[in-house]
Amino acid sequence: AQTVTQSQPEMSVQEAETVTLSCTYDTSENNYYLFWYKQPPSRQMILVIRQEAYKQQNATENRFSVNFQKAAKSFSLKISDSQLGDTAMYFCAFMLAYTGTASKLTFGTGTRLQVTL
Amino acid sequence: DGGITQSPKYLFRKEGQNVTLSCEQNLNHDAMYWYRQDPGQGLRLIYYSQIVNDFQKGDIAEGYSVSREKKESFPLTVTSAQKNPTAFYLCASSMGIAYTDTQYFGPGTRLTVL
């Protein structure tokens, strides 16, 4: 079974600064996908970024980027130029790369990020 | 607008009652999922469906039931057998079994047992 660990329950960052959220996972499989989801106070889960394990290049989406270390089974999220709207719960999630079956997600317990003035 | 809708947003249930949570999507996705979220925990998978008239148990299916009679709809029934049903419930969908693909989520339903 796969597990996802987020060791930082809460973090705080000042507006315009950079913050990095940590995530580690455990799997014996070689082909998988990793995701970061954001859950603002509205509680809607929003996809932030996705990384395919077979890709060496780290994914980026505007101010969001990841540091994917496959050998270390680490998948951290960096938020640059933090904005007040980034205040949310952030979840790391893992998905095995199968075909022929629905793509089940395994979530970490989340990191609550507070962006302050 | 394409998306996933869940209703109601808030739901109150008396002990011993069954309640049904609605999930509808117009994304033309084949696969749909139900998750439960409790404070301090990540999302846990209750049931999922890869195609119409087919569904499988997830990690915490006891006390829940689902149906998938239409591609667009995947209702979840919380039965009286569910011992601790108070939680936030999220529905999601993805393109389907031919893909390993991103799941997109609805806005959720908060269920409270009185």
PDB file of C-alpha atoms in Angstrom, chain B residues 3-76:
ATOM      1  CA  GLY B   3     -18.116  21.086 -13.556  1.00  0.00           C
ATOM      2  CA  ILE B   4     -19.204  19.002 -10.623  1.00  0.00           C
ATOM      3  CA  THR B   5     -22.104  19.944  -8.397  1.00  0.00           C
ATOM      4  CA  GLN B   6     -22.953  18.531  -5.003  1.00  0.00           C
ATOM      5  CA  SER B   7     -26.124  19.045  -3.038  1.00  0.00           C
ATOM      6  CA  PRO B   8     -27.047  19.961  -0.474  1.00  0.00           C
ATOM      7  CA  LYS B   9     -24.190  22.054   0.865  1.00  0.00           C
ATOM      8  CA  TYR B  10     -25.222  21.310   4.459  1.00  0.00           C
ATOM      9  CA  LEU B  11     -27.192  18.297   5.622  1.00  0.00           C
ATOM     10  CA  PHE B  12     -28.449  17.369   9.054  1.00  0.00           C
ATOM     11  CA  ARG B  13     -29.491  13.877   9.961  1.00  0.00           C
ATOM     12  CA  LYS B  14     -31.034  12.324  12.981  1.00  0.00           C
ATOM     13  CA  GLU B  15     -29.507   9.150  14.280  1.00  0.00           C
ATOM     14  CA  GLY B  16     -30.989   6.076  12.631  1.00  0.00           C
ATOM     15  CA  GLN B  17     -31.881   7.837   9.391  1.00  0.00           C
ATOM     16  CA  ASN B  18     -30.481   7.181   5.952  1.00  0.00           C
ATOM     17  CA  VAL B  19     -29.528  10.218   3.895  1.00  0.00           C
ATOM     18  CA  THR B  20     -28.478  10.587   0.265  1.00  0.00           C
ATOM     19  CA  LEU B  21     -25.877  13.024  -0.992  1.00  0.00           C
ATOM     20  CA  SER B  22     -26.101  14.102  -4.608  1.00  0.00           C
ATOM     21  CA  CYS B  23     -23.195  14.397  -7.054  1.00  0.00           C
ATOM     22  CA  GLU B  24     -23.641  15.420 -10.682  1.00  0.00           C
ATOM     23  CA  GLN B  25     -21.022  16.149 -13.347  1.00  0.00           C
ATOM     24  CA  ASN B  26     -21.261  17.484 -16.896  1.00  0.00           C
ATOM     25  CA  LEU B  27     -17.619  16.902 -17.801  1.00  0.00           C
ATOM     26  CA  ASN B  28     -18.416  13.699 -19.706  1.00  0.00           C
ATOM     27  CA  HIS B  29     -16.136  11.829 -17.311  1.00  0.00           C
ATOM     28  CA  ASP B  30     -16.464   8.083 -16.987  1.00  0.00           C
ATOM     29  CA  ALA B  31     -15.029   7.697 -13.484  1.00  0.00           C
ATOM     30  CA  MET B  32     -16.498   9.139 -10.290  1.00  0.00           C
ATOM     31  CA  TYR B  33     -15.408   8.962  -6.649  1.00  0.00           C
ATOM     32  CA  TRP B  34     -16.627   9.693  -3.137  1.00  0.00           C
ATOM     33  CA  TYR B  35     -14.257  10.811  -0.383  1.00  0.00           C
ATOM     34  CA  ARG B  36     -14.728  11.555   3.274  1.00  0.00           C
ATOM     35  CA  GLN B  37     -12.743  14.269   5.060  1.00  0.00           C
ATOM     36  CA  ASP B  38     -12.378  14.432   8.840  1.00  0.00           C
ATOM     37  CA  PRO B  39     -10.493  17.119  10.810  1.00  0.00           C
ATOM     38  CA  GLY B  40      -6.757  16.505  10.881  1.00  0.00           C
ATOM     39  CA  GLN B  41      -6.953  13.788   8.268  1.00  0.00           C
ATOM     40  CA  GLY B  42      -6.578  13.620   4.552  1.00  0.00           C
ATOM     41  CA  LEU B  43      -9.334  12.491   2.245  1.00  0.00           C
ATOM     42  CA  ARG B  44     -10.273   8.836   2.413  1.00  0.00           C
ATOM     43  CA  LEU B  45     -11.909   6.966  -0.453  1.00  0.00           C
ATOM     44  CA  ILE B  46     -15.393   5.555   0.195  1.00  0.00           C
ATOM     45  CA  TYR B  47     -16.515   4.237  -3.209  1.00  0.00           C
ATOM     46  CA  TYR B  48     -15.591   4.718  -6.818  1.00  0.00           C
ATOM     47  CA  SER B  49     -17.165   3.938 -10.151  1.00  0.00           C
ATOM     48  CA  GLN B  50     -15.315   3.412 -13.391  1.00  0.00           C
ATOM     49  CA  ILE B  51     -18.363   3.195 -15.626  1.00  0.00           C
ATOM     50  CA  VAL B  52     -22.150   3.193 -15.507  1.00  0.00           C
ATOM     51  CA  ASN B  53     -23.686   0.312 -13.538  1.00  0.00           C
ATOM     52  CA  ASP B  54     -20.339  -0.565 -11.959  1.00  0.00           C
ATOM     53  CA  PHE B  55     -18.755   0.525  -8.675  1.00  0.00           C
ATOM     54  CA  GLN B  56     -16.162  -0.713  -6.189  1.00  0.00           C
ATOM     55  CA  LYS B  57     -15.553  -0.251  -2.498  1.00  0.00           C
ATOM     56  CA  GLY B  58     -12.808   2.057  -1.396  1.00  0.00           C
ATOM     57  CA  ASP B  59     -10.958   2.066   1.904  1.00  0.00           C
ATOM     58  CA  ILE B  60     -13.890   2.964   4.175  1.00  0.00           C
ATOM     59  CA  ALA B  61     -17.065   1.656   2.479  1.00  0.00           C
ATOM     60  CA  GLU B  62     -18.784   0.230   5.562  1.00  0.00           C
ATOM     61  CA  GLY B  63     -22.072   2.004   6.262  1.00  0.00           C
ATOM     62  CA  TYR B  64     -22.275   3.592   2.820  1.00  0.00           C
ATOM     63  CA  SER B  65     -23.914   2.631  -0.460  1.00  0.00           C
ATOM     64  CA  VAL B  66     -23.835   4.072  -3.973  1.00  0.00           C
ATOM     65  CA  SER B  67     -25.464   3.669  -7.369  1.00  0.00           C
ATOM     66  CA  ARG B  68     -24.397   4.630 -10.877  1.00  0.00           C
ATOM     67  CA  GLU B  69     -27.401   4.478 -13.154  1.00  0.00           C
ATOM     68  CA  LYS B  70     -26.342   7.446 -15.285  1.00  0.00           C
ATOM     69  CA  LYS B  71     -22.934   8.616 -16.401  1.00  0.00           C
ATOM     70  CA  GLU B  72     -23.559  12.066 -14.935  1.00  0.00           C
ATOM     71  CA  SER B  73     -24.719  11.002 -11.487  1.00  0.00           C
ATOM     72  CA  PHE B  74     -23.151   9.136  -8.553  1.00  0.00           C
ATOM     73  CA  PRO B  75     -25.272   9.513  -5.396  1.00  0.00           C
ATOM     74  CA  LEU B  76     -23.963   8.400  -2.010  1.00  0.00           C
TER      75      LEU B  76
END
